[in-house]
Amino acid sequence: MNVSQLLSDATQRIAAAIDLPLREARLEARVLASHAWQVDAAWLIAHDTDSVLAVHAAQFQTLLSRRLQGTPIAYLVGLREFFGRSFEVSADVLIPRPDTELLVERALATLPPDQPVEVLDMGTGSGCIAITLALECPRARVTAVDCSPAALTMAQRNAVRLSAPIEYVVSNWFAALGVLRFDLIVSNPPYIANQDPHLARGDVRFEPLTALASGPDGLDDLRHLIHAARDHLKPGAGLLLEHGYDQSDAVLDLLRKNGIAQAQSWADLSGTLRVSGGKLSE
Ligand code: GLN
């Protein structure tokens, strides 16, 4: 079998097993081959009529069979791009999503570029938010919190790879933070309802449930975060939260009831209100 035949066979199988359009399945087949053989996309094109060595075919089939069982591509190749940088990921952390770039954009819009500010990322996972903020806003001192030591280890690896200075704290939300206060708190907390059928479909089946699900209405952690944030924000400091597509009214209500002024929501690229926040009244 040559490279081109192997890729088109894999494309058909991925499309059928994962229910993907052929164009995406073809891209996935190429990504898996590039990763299995440590070659780039140009190599695959230049060598499409080369026959594939048995050992290379076996390496590719191992990855392909895991993909056919549903394992996310990001976990198979161990990387996912976020805000123009490549982050290492494993099954210990949520896969960074383009939606979350909105949270980063809103945070950058509020951070003064020329003053030192203390920023907290709650539930950092891969570290993609904390690290992006630290690199885009070098005067920010960024603290990253996660309750999972394995997640924080991954965040730390990413920070080292990308040379981002980050402070790490293992903590169940604010529990270990004492009386520390920040100029900005950001979070992409779990916000899916426990019984939401989406949890049983696609990539999310393989992601850490503690990073996804949050009580009967998905708002348990957001309620806790918004309530507790008041004790960790300096006067006038900002709070920015990602939430579910239908949660902006509930989150705005919680923000207002907890002393957060100028509460508003912002839409992501698909027009969904995805981030809400405001400032602690002075
Ligand atoms: N946006 C993710 C999803 O819908 C969920 C991420 C989260 O719960 N923070 O799959």
PDB file of C-alpha atoms and ligand atoms in Angstrom:
ATOM      1  CA  MET A   1       0.000   0.000   0.000  1.00  0.00           C
ATOM      2  CA  ASN A   2       1.326   3.471  -0.799  1.00  0.00           C
ATOM      3  CA  VAL A   3       0.950   6.663   1.247  1.00  0.00           C
ATOM      4  CA  SER A   4      -1.923   7.984  -0.800  1.00  0.00           C
ATOM      5  CA  GLN A   5      -3.885   4.701  -0.576  1.00  0.00           C
ATOM      6  CA  LEU A   6      -3.289   4.446   3.151  1.00  0.00           C
ATOM      7  CA  LEU A   7      -4.542   8.022   3.664  1.00  0.00           C
ATOM      8  CA  SER A   8      -7.657   7.566   1.562  1.00  0.00           C
ATOM      9  CA  ASP A   9      -8.511   4.287   3.304  1.00  0.00           C
ATOM     10  CA  ALA A  10      -8.084   6.006   6.700  1.00  0.00           C
ATOM     11  CA  THR A  11     -10.172   8.970   5.512  1.00  0.00           C
ATOM     12  CA  GLN A  12     -13.098   6.686   4.663  1.00  0.00           C
ATOM     13  CA  ARG A  13     -12.883   4.883   7.972  1.00  0.00           C
ATOM     14  CA  ILE A  14     -12.661   8.076  10.051  1.00  0.00           C
ATOM     15  CA  ALA A  15     -15.553   9.673   8.175  1.00  0.00           C
ATOM     16  CA  ALA A  16     -17.723   6.602   8.797  1.00  0.00           C
ATOM     17  CA  ALA A  17     -16.739   6.007  12.442  1.00  0.00           C
ATOM     18  CA  ILE A  18     -16.757   9.613  13.707  1.00  0.00           C
ATOM     19  CA  ASP A  19     -19.433  10.871  11.321  1.00  0.00           C
ATOM     20  CA  LEU A  20     -17.233  13.610   9.880  1.00  0.00           C
ATOM     21  CA  PRO A  21     -17.365  15.262   6.455  1.00  0.00           C
ATOM     22  CA  LEU A  22     -14.715  13.745   4.136  1.00  0.00           C
ATOM     23  CA  ARG A  23     -12.751  16.990   4.027  1.00  0.00           C
ATOM     24  CA  GLU A  24     -12.251  16.932   7.814  1.00  0.00           C
ATOM     25  CA  ALA A  25     -11.623  13.200   7.882  1.00  0.00           C
ATOM     26  CA  ARG A  26      -8.901  13.642   5.232  1.00  0.00           C
ATOM     27  CA  LEU A  27      -7.277  16.351   7.339  1.00  0.00           C
ATOM     28  CA  GLU A  28      -7.383  14.109  10.404  1.00  0.00           C
ATOM     29  CA  ALA A  29      -5.808  11.202   8.477  1.00  0.00           C
ATOM     30  CA  ARG A  30      -2.951  13.498   7.435  1.00  0.00           C
ATOM     31  CA  VAL A  31      -2.505  14.831  10.966  1.00  0.00           C
ATOM     32  CA  LEU A  32      -2.283  11.272  12.318  1.00  0.00           C
ATOM     33  CA  ALA A  33       0.216  10.210   9.636  1.00  0.00           C
ATOM     34  CA  SER A  34       2.360  13.307  10.221  1.00  0.00           C
ATOM     35  CA  HIS A  35       2.390  12.543  13.916  1.00  0.00           C
ATOM     36  CA  ALA A  36       3.006   8.786  13.510  1.00  0.00           C
ATOM     37  CA  TRP A  37       5.926   9.292  11.131  1.00  0.00           C
ATOM     38  CA  GLN A  38       7.146  12.672  12.415  1.00  0.00           C
ATOM     39  CA  VAL A  39       6.886  14.251   8.963  1.00  0.00           C
ATOM     40  CA  ASP A  40       5.156  17.414   7.791  1.00  0.00           C
ATOM     41  CA  ALA A  41       2.227  17.880   5.430  1.00  0.00           C
ATOM     42  CA  ALA A  42       4.540  18.679   2.490  1.00  0.00           C
ATOM     43  CA  TRP A  43       6.327  15.331   2.960  1.00  0.00           C
ATOM     44  CA  LEU A  44       3.017  13.461   2.722  1.00  0.00           C
ATOM     45  CA  ILE A  45       2.243  15.146  -0.598  1.00  0.00           C
ATOM     46  CA  ALA A  46       5.752  14.707  -2.018  1.00  0.00           C
ATOM     47  CA  HIS A  47       5.797  11.001  -1.058  1.00  0.00           C
ATOM     48  CA  ASP A  48       2.234   9.989  -1.905  1.00  0.00           C
ATOM     49  CA  THR A  49       3.279   7.166  -4.248  1.00  0.00           C
ATOM     50  CA  ASP A  50       5.928   5.740  -1.877  1.00  0.00           C
ATOM     51  CA  SER A  51       5.009   2.372  -0.456  1.00  0.00           C
ATOM     52  CA  VAL A  52       4.580   2.349   3.288  1.00  0.00           C
ATOM     53  CA  LEU A  53       6.900   0.150   5.344  1.00  0.00           C
ATOM     54  CA  ALA A  54       5.093  -2.397   7.507  1.00  0.00           C
ATOM     55  CA  VAL A  55       6.490  -0.818  10.651  1.00  0.00           C
ATOM     56  CA  HIS A  56       5.202   2.624   9.608  1.00  0.00           C
ATOM     57  CA  ALA A  57       1.810   1.224   8.659  1.00  0.00           C
ATOM     58  CA  ALA A  58       1.566  -0.391  12.107  1.00  0.00           C
ATOM     59  CA  GLN A  59       2.435   2.902  13.872  1.00  0.00           C
ATOM     60  CA  PHE A  60      -0.245   4.659  11.882  1.00  0.00           C
ATOM     61  CA  GLN A  61      -2.861   1.932  12.491  1.00  0.00           C
ATOM     62  CA  THR A  62      -2.350   2.169  16.267  1.00  0.00           C
ATOM     63  CA  LEU A  63      -3.230   5.867  16.223  1.00  0.00           C
ATOM     64  CA  LEU A  64      -6.014   5.367  13.693  1.00  0.00           C
ATOM     65  CA  SER A  65      -7.751   2.685  15.754  1.00  0.00           C
ATOM     66  CA  ARG A  66      -7.773   4.970  18.809  1.00  0.00           C
ATOM     67  CA  ARG A  67      -9.254   7.747  16.691  1.00  0.00           C
ATOM     68  CA  LEU A  68     -11.884   5.340  15.332  1.00  0.00           C
ATOM     69  CA  GLN A  69     -12.879   4.624  18.940  1.00  0.00           C
ATOM     70  CA  GLY A  70     -13.375   8.364  19.460  1.00  0.00           C
ATOM     71  CA  THR A  71     -10.199   9.525  21.212  1.00  0.00           C
ATOM     72  CA  PRO A  72      -9.834  13.234  20.353  1.00  0.00           C
ATOM     73  CA  ILE A  73      -7.168  14.132  17.792  1.00  0.00           C
ATOM     74  CA  ALA A  74      -5.664  16.614  20.276  1.00  0.00           C
ATOM     75  CA  TYR A  75      -4.987  13.812  22.775  1.00  0.00           C
ATOM     76  CA  LEU A  76      -3.532  11.539  20.072  1.00  0.00           C
ATOM     77  CA  VAL A  77      -1.051  14.119  18.858  1.00  0.00           C
ATOM     78  CA  GLY A  78      -0.669  15.705  22.316  1.00  0.00           C
ATOM     79  CA  LEU A  79      -1.015  19.267  21.059  1.00  0.00           C
ATOM     80  CA  ARG A  80      -3.671  21.897  20.381  1.00  0.00           C
ATOM     81  CA  GLU A  81      -3.319  25.434  19.106  1.00  0.00           C
ATOM     82  CA  PHE A  82      -4.743  28.313  21.149  1.00  0.00           C
ATOM     83  CA  PHE A  83      -4.356  32.031  20.422  1.00  0.00           C
ATOM     84  CA  GLY A  84      -1.585  31.295  17.920  1.00  0.00           C
ATOM     85  CA  ARG A  85       0.510  29.109  20.222  1.00  0.00           C
ATOM     86  CA  SER A  86       0.802  25.372  20.564  1.00  0.00           C
ATOM     87  CA  PHE A  87      -0.168  23.827  23.923  1.00  0.00           C
ATOM     88  CA  GLU A  88       0.577  20.327  25.127  1.00  0.00           C
ATOM     89  CA  VAL A  89      -2.549  18.454  26.161  1.00  0.00           C
ATOM     90  CA  SER A  90      -3.341  15.091  27.726  1.00  0.00           C
ATOM     91  CA  ALA A  91      -6.480  13.460  29.076  1.00  0.00           C
ATOM     92  CA  ASP A  92      -5.776  15.293  32.383  1.00  0.00           C
ATOM     93  CA  VAL A  93      -6.892  18.592  30.874  1.00  0.00           C
ATOM     94  CA  LEU A  94      -9.710  20.042  28.820  1.00  0.00           C
ATOM     95  CA  ILE A  95      -8.754  20.591  25.171  1.00  0.00           C
ATOM     96  CA  PRO A  96      -8.418  24.360  24.534  1.00  0.00           C
ATOM     97  CA  ARG A  97     -11.309  25.648  22.410  1.00  0.00           C
ATOM     98  CA  PRO A  98     -11.525  28.606  20.047  1.00  0.00           C
ATOM     99  CA  ASP A  99     -14.524  29.892  22.094  1.00  0.00           C
ATOM    100  CA  THR A 100     -12.177  30.564  24.981  1.00  0.00           C
ATOM    101  CA  GLU A 101     -10.100  32.973  22.894  1.00  0.00           C
ATOM    102  CA  LEU A 102     -12.966  35.434  23.489  1.00  0.00           C
ATOM    103  CA  LEU A 103     -12.280  35.283  27.233  1.00  0.00           C
ATOM    104  CA  VAL A 104      -8.611  36.056  26.559  1.00  0.00           C
ATOM    105  CA  GLU A 105      -9.499  38.920  24.205  1.00  0.00           C
ATOM    106  CA  ARG A 106     -11.823  40.486  26.791  1.00  0.00           C
ATOM    107  CA  ALA A 107      -9.172  40.111  29.490  1.00  0.00           C
ATOM    108  CA  LEU A 108      -6.521  41.742  27.295  1.00  0.00           C
ATOM    109  CA  ALA A 109      -8.911  44.592  26.555  1.00  0.00           C
ATOM    110  CA  THR A 110      -9.161  45.390  30.280  1.00  0.00           C
ATOM    111  CA  LEU A 111      -5.500  44.956  31.229  1.00  0.00           C
ATOM    112  CA  PRO A 112      -3.362  48.110  31.140  1.00  0.00           C
ATOM    113  CA  PRO A 113      -0.243  47.283  29.067  1.00  0.00           C
ATOM    114  CA  ASP A 114       2.053  49.540  31.081  1.00  0.00           C
ATOM    115  CA  GLN A 115       1.157  48.841  34.727  1.00  0.00           C
ATOM    116  CA  PRO A 116       1.838  45.817  36.909  1.00  0.00           C
ATOM    117  CA  VAL A 117      -1.390  43.927  37.551  1.00  0.00           C
ATOM    118  CA  GLU A 118      -2.212  40.742  39.429  1.00  0.00           C
ATOM    119  CA  VAL A 119      -4.270  38.281  37.412  1.00  0.00           C
ATOM    120  CA  LEU A 120      -5.811  35.006  38.577  1.00  0.00           C
ATOM    121  CA  ASP A 121      -6.887  32.159  36.268  1.00  0.00           C
ATOM    122  CA  MET A 122      -9.245  29.825  38.118  1.00  0.00           C
ATOM    123  CA  GLY A 123      -9.249  26.214  36.903  1.00  0.00           C
ATOM    124  CA  THR A 124      -6.380  26.684  34.497  1.00  0.00           C
ATOM    125  CA  GLY A 125      -6.249  23.135  33.020  1.00  0.00           C
ATOM    126  CA  SER A 126      -3.670  23.168  30.209  1.00  0.00           C
ATOM    127  CA  GLY A 127      -2.762  26.712  31.279  1.00  0.00           C
ATOM    128  CA  CYS A 128      -3.792  28.138  27.911  1.00  0.00           C
ATOM    129  CA  ILE A 129      -5.544  31.197  29.385  1.00  0.00           C
ATOM    130  CA  ALA A 130      -2.967  32.025  32.066  1.00  0.00           C
ATOM    131  CA  ILE A 131      -0.002  31.525  29.747  1.00  0.00           C
ATOM    132  CA  THR A 132      -1.534  33.528  26.894  1.00  0.00           C
ATOM    133  CA  LEU A 133      -2.281  36.428  29.255  1.00  0.00           C
ATOM    134  CA  ALA A 134       1.238  36.341  30.706  1.00  0.00           C
ATOM    135  CA  LEU A 135       2.805  36.369  27.236  1.00  0.00           C
ATOM    136  CA  GLU A 136       0.475  38.960  25.698  1.00  0.00           C
ATOM    137  CA  CYS A 137       0.667  41.240  28.712  1.00  0.00           C
ATOM    138  CA  PRO A 138       4.173  40.943  30.168  1.00  0.00           C
ATOM    139  CA  ARG A 139       3.439  43.355  33.025  1.00  0.00           C
ATOM    140  CA  ALA A 140       0.730  41.058  34.368  1.00  0.00           C
ATOM    141  CA  ARG A 141       1.689  38.740  37.234  1.00  0.00           C
ATOM    142  CA  VAL A 142      -0.415  35.673  36.562  1.00  0.00           C
ATOM    143  CA  THR A 143      -1.437  33.056  39.134  1.00  0.00           C
ATOM    144  CA  ALA A 144      -2.944  29.796  37.861  1.00  0.00           C
ATOM    145  CA  VAL A 145      -5.115  27.658  40.130  1.00  0.00           C
ATOM    146  CA  ASP A 146      -6.384  24.139  39.575  1.00  0.00           C
ATOM    147  CA  CYS A 147      -7.667  21.489  41.955  1.00  0.00           C
ATOM    148  CA  SER A 148      -5.976  18.797  39.863  1.00  0.00           C
ATOM    149  CA  PRO A 149      -2.216  18.417  40.450  1.00  0.00           C
ATOM    150  CA  ALA A 150      -1.990  16.534  37.122  1.00  0.00           C
ATOM    151  CA  ALA A 151      -3.555  19.500  35.310  1.00  0.00           C
ATOM    152  CA  LEU A 152      -1.177  21.932  37.004  1.00  0.00           C
ATOM    153  CA  THR A 153       1.770  19.760  35.970  1.00  0.00           C
ATOM    154  CA  MET A 154       0.586  20.074  32.369  1.00  0.00           C
ATOM    155  CA  ALA A 155       0.125  23.842  32.745  1.00  0.00           C
ATOM    156  CA  GLN A 156       3.645  24.061  34.136  1.00  0.00           C
ATOM    157  CA  ARG A 157       5.080  22.098  31.193  1.00  0.00           C
ATOM    158  CA  ASN A 158       3.347  24.470  28.797  1.00  0.00           C
ATOM    159  CA  ALA A 159       4.605  27.515  30.690  1.00  0.00           C
ATOM    160  CA  VAL A 160       8.172  26.202  30.507  1.00  0.00           C
ATOM    161  CA  ARG A 161       7.873  25.360  26.794  1.00  0.00           C
ATOM    162  CA  LEU A 162       6.477  28.798  26.030  1.00  0.00           C
ATOM    163  CA  SER A 163       8.655  30.687  28.553  1.00  0.00           C
ATOM    164  CA  ALA A 164       5.769  32.193  30.502  1.00  0.00           C
ATOM    165  CA  PRO A 165       6.333  33.168  34.129  1.00  0.00           C
ATOM    166  CA  ILE A 166       3.342  31.801  36.062  1.00  0.00           C
ATOM    167  CA  GLU A 167       2.643  31.217  39.757  1.00  0.00           C
ATOM    168  CA  TYR A 168       0.858  27.902  40.457  1.00  0.00           C
ATOM    169  CA  VAL A 169      -1.435  26.998  43.331  1.00  0.00           C
ATOM    170  CA  VAL A 170      -3.200  23.666  43.829  1.00  0.00           C
ATOM    171  CA  SER A 171      -6.530  24.736  45.263  1.00  0.00           C
ATOM    172  CA  ASN A 172     -10.192  23.876  45.154  1.00  0.00           C
ATOM    173  CA  TRP A 173     -11.269  27.239  43.727  1.00  0.00           C
ATOM    174  CA  PHE A 174     -10.304  29.934  46.270  1.00  0.00           C
ATOM    175  CA  ALA A 175      -9.827  27.565  49.240  1.00  0.00           C
ATOM    176  CA  ALA A 176      -6.018  27.811  49.402  1.00  0.00           C
ATOM    177  CA  LEU A 177      -5.721  31.479  48.427  1.00  0.00           C
ATOM    178  CA  GLY A 178      -6.197  32.988  51.883  1.00  0.00           C
ATOM    179  CA  VAL A 179      -6.726  36.729  51.687  1.00  0.00           C
ATOM    180  CA  LEU A 180      -5.041  37.292  48.308  1.00  0.00           C
ATOM    181  CA  ARG A 181      -6.781  39.851  46.086  1.00  0.00           C
ATOM    182  CA  PHE A 182      -6.356  40.398  42.357  1.00  0.00           C
ATOM    183  CA  ASP A 183      -6.899  43.102  39.717  1.00  0.00           C
ATOM    184  CA  LEU A 184      -8.548  40.604  37.376  1.00  0.00           C
ATOM    185  CA  ILE A 185      -9.979  37.120  37.846  1.00  0.00           C
ATOM    186  CA  VAL A 186     -10.728  35.019  34.762  1.00  0.00           C
ATOM    187  CA  SER A 187     -12.143  31.524  34.539  1.00  0.00           C
ATOM    188  CA  ASN A 188     -13.420  28.955  32.093  1.00  0.00           C
ATOM    189  CA  PRO A 189     -15.058  26.764  34.729  1.00  0.00           C
ATOM    190  CA  PRO A 190     -17.094  23.604  34.168  1.00  0.00           C
ATOM    191  CA  TYR A 191     -20.569  24.730  33.101  1.00  0.00           C
ATOM    192  CA  ILE A 192     -22.373  21.821  31.440  1.00  0.00           C
ATOM    193  CA  ALA A 193     -25.428  20.350  33.206  1.00  0.00           C
ATOM    194  CA  ASN A 194     -24.707  16.881  34.660  1.00  0.00           C
ATOM    195  CA  GLN A 195     -27.395  15.238  32.525  1.00  0.00           C
ATOM    196  CA  ASP A 196     -26.624  17.128  29.299  1.00  0.00           C
ATOM    197  CA  PRO A 197     -26.568  14.588  26.426  1.00  0.00           C
ATOM    198  CA  HIS A 198     -23.542  16.416  24.917  1.00  0.00           C
ATOM    199  CA  LEU A 199     -21.401  14.812  27.613  1.00  0.00           C
ATOM    200  CA  ALA A 200     -22.006  11.444  25.951  1.00  0.00           C
ATOM    201  CA  ARG A 201     -20.931  12.582  22.455  1.00  0.00           C
ATOM    202  CA  GLY A 202     -17.706  13.332  20.600  1.00  0.00           C
ATOM    203  CA  ASP A 203     -14.480  14.564  22.158  1.00  0.00           C
ATOM    204  CA  VAL A 204     -16.002  15.505  25.536  1.00  0.00           C
ATOM    205  CA  ARG A 205     -16.465  11.791  26.414  1.00  0.00           C
ATOM    206  CA  PHE A 206     -12.682  11.598  26.764  1.00  0.00           C
ATOM    207  CA  GLU A 207     -12.145  14.869  28.624  1.00  0.00           C
ATOM    208  CA  PRO A 208     -12.036  15.180  32.442  1.00  0.00           C
ATOM    209  CA  LEU A 209     -15.640  15.308  33.638  1.00  0.00           C
ATOM    210  CA  THR A 210     -14.650  17.598  36.537  1.00  0.00           C
ATOM    211  CA  ALA A 211     -13.619  20.199  33.932  1.00  0.00           C
ATOM    212  CA  LEU A 212     -16.974  19.977  32.135  1.00  0.00           C
ATOM    213  CA  ALA A 213     -19.969  19.192  34.329  1.00  0.00           C
ATOM    214  CA  SER A 214     -21.252  21.339  37.161  1.00  0.00           C
ATOM    215  CA  GLY A 215     -24.466  20.289  38.862  1.00  0.00           C
ATOM    216  CA  PRO A 216     -28.053  19.908  37.661  1.00  0.00           C
ATOM    217  CA  ASP A 217     -28.124  23.219  35.733  1.00  0.00           C
ATOM    218  CA  GLY A 218     -24.392  23.486  35.014  1.00  0.00           C
ATOM    219  CA  LEU A 219     -24.159  26.608  37.196  1.00  0.00           C
ATOM    220  CA  ASP A 220     -22.867  25.185  40.503  1.00  0.00           C
ATOM    221  CA  ASP A 221     -19.261  26.289  39.989  1.00  0.00           C
ATOM    222  CA  LEU A 222     -20.196  29.627  38.420  1.00  0.00           C
ATOM    223  CA  ARG A 223     -22.428  30.362  41.445  1.00  0.00           C
ATOM    224  CA  HIS A 224     -19.613  29.509  43.819  1.00  0.00           C
ATOM    225  CA  LEU A 225     -16.980  31.452  41.856  1.00  0.00           C
ATOM    226  CA  ILE A 226     -19.079  34.595  41.539  1.00  0.00           C
ATOM    227  CA  HIS A 227     -20.007  34.537  45.212  1.00  0.00           C
ATOM    228  CA  ALA A 228     -16.457  33.887  46.424  1.00  0.00           C
ATOM    229  CA  ALA A 229     -14.714  36.223  43.954  1.00  0.00           C
ATOM    230  CA  ARG A 230     -15.815  39.317  45.894  1.00  0.00           C
ATOM    231  CA  ASP A 231     -13.378  38.443  48.677  1.00  0.00           C
ATOM    232  CA  HIS A 232     -10.507  38.112  46.196  1.00  0.00           C
ATOM    233  CA  LEU A 233     -11.013  41.155  43.964  1.00  0.00           C
ATOM    234  CA  LYS A 234      -9.486  44.542  44.721  1.00  0.00           C
ATOM    235  CA  PRO A 235     -12.001  47.418  44.597  1.00  0.00           C
ATOM    236  CA  GLY A 236     -12.803  48.103  40.942  1.00  0.00           C
ATOM    237  CA  ALA A 237     -11.145  44.849  39.815  1.00  0.00           C
ATOM    238  CA  GLY A 238     -12.563  42.787  36.934  1.00  0.00           C
ATOM    239  CA  LEU A 239     -14.194  39.372  36.839  1.00  0.00           C
ATOM    240  CA  LEU A 240     -14.571  37.590  33.485  1.00  0.00           C
ATOM    241  CA  LEU A 241     -16.212  34.201  33.069  1.00  0.00           C
ATOM    242  CA  GLU A 242     -16.859  31.847  30.187  1.00  0.00           C
ATOM    243  CA  HIS A 243     -20.227  30.087  30.356  1.00  0.00           C
ATOM    244  CA  GLY A 244     -22.686  27.973  28.379  1.00  0.00           C
ATOM    245  CA  TYR A 245     -24.586  29.233  25.331  1.00  0.00           C
ATOM    246  CA  ASP A 246     -27.812  29.688  27.332  1.00  0.00           C
ATOM    247  CA  GLN A 247     -26.376  30.882  30.653  1.00  0.00           C
ATOM    248  CA  SER A 248     -25.669  34.580  30.085  1.00  0.00           C
ATOM    249  CA  ASP A 249     -28.897  35.810  31.766  1.00  0.00           C
ATOM    250  CA  ALA A 250     -28.294  33.627  34.808  1.00  0.00           C
ATOM    251  CA  VAL A 251     -24.640  34.679  35.035  1.00  0.00           C
ATOM    252  CA  LEU A 252     -25.450  38.397  34.653  1.00  0.00           C
ATOM    253  CA  ASP A 253     -28.026  38.039  37.416  1.00  0.00           C
ATOM    254  CA  LEU A 254     -25.488  36.329  39.697  1.00  0.00           C
ATOM    255  CA  LEU A 255     -22.872  38.998  38.958  1.00  0.00           C
ATOM    256  CA  ARG A 256     -25.268  41.840  39.801  1.00  0.00           C
ATOM    257  CA  LYS A 257     -26.473  40.151  42.995  1.00  0.00           C
ATOM    258  CA  ASN A 258     -22.870  39.758  44.129  1.00  0.00           C
ATOM    259  CA  GLY A 259     -21.788  43.380  43.821  1.00  0.00           C
ATOM    260  CA  ILE A 260     -20.330  43.246  40.308  1.00  0.00           C
ATOM    261  CA  ALA A 261     -21.101  46.505  38.478  1.00  0.00           C
ATOM    262  CA  GLN A 262     -21.274  47.149  34.710  1.00  0.00           C
ATOM    263  CA  ALA A 263     -22.081  43.466  34.204  1.00  0.00           C
ATOM    264  CA  GLN A 264     -22.287  42.583  30.516  1.00  0.00           C
ATOM    265  CA  SER A 265     -21.933  39.666  28.107  1.00  0.00           C
ATOM    266  CA  TRP A 266     -19.957  39.286  24.901  1.00  0.00           C
ATOM    267  CA  ALA A 267     -20.651  37.084  21.880  1.00  0.00           C
ATOM    268  CA  ASP A 268     -18.164  34.645  20.370  1.00  0.00           C
ATOM    269  CA  LEU A 269     -17.519  34.344  16.625  1.00  0.00           C
ATOM    270  CA  SER A 270     -20.661  32.268  16.163  1.00  0.00           C
ATOM    271  CA  GLY A 271     -22.768  35.017  17.772  1.00  0.00           C
ATOM    272  CA  THR A 272     -23.307  33.107  21.044  1.00  0.00           C
ATOM    273  CA  LEU A 273     -23.079  35.070  24.298  1.00  0.00           C
ATOM    274  CA  ARG A 274     -20.153  33.138  25.734  1.00  0.00           C
ATOM    275  CA  VAL A 275     -18.374  35.433  28.219  1.00  0.00           C
ATOM    276  CA  SER A 276     -19.802  37.669  30.933  1.00  0.00           C
ATOM    277  CA  GLY A 277     -18.186  39.910  33.471  1.00  0.00           C
ATOM    278  CA  GLY A 278     -17.922  43.245  35.164  1.00  0.00           C
ATOM    279  CA  LYS A 279     -16.076  45.068  37.923  1.00  0.00           C
ATOM    280  CA  LEU A 280     -16.354  44.873  41.693  1.00  0.00           C
ATOM    281  CA  SER A 281     -18.118  48.041  42.857  1.00  0.00           C
ATOM    282  CA  GLU A 282     -15.619  50.405  44.503  1.00  0.00           C
TER     283      GLU A 282
HETATM  284  N1  GLN B   1     -17.194  24.732  25.831  1.00  0.00           N
HETATM  285  C1  GLN B   1     -17.053  23.370  26.231  1.00  0.00           C
HETATM  286  C2  GLN B   1     -18.056  22.507  25.515  1.00  0.00           C
HETATM  287  O1  GLN B   1     -19.155  22.923  25.296  1.00  0.00           O
HETATM  288  C3  GLN B   1     -17.220  23.195  27.714  1.00  0.00           C
HETATM  289  C4  GLN B   1     -16.114  23.796  28.460  1.00  0.00           C
HETATM  290  C5  GLN B   1     -16.468  24.006  29.886  1.00  0.00           C
HETATM  291  O2  GLN B   1     -17.348  23.391  30.473  1.00  0.00           O
HETATM  292  N2  GLN B   1     -15.795  24.923  30.454  1.00  0.00           N
HETATM  293  O3  GLN B   1     -17.741  21.401  25.148  1.00  0.00           O
END
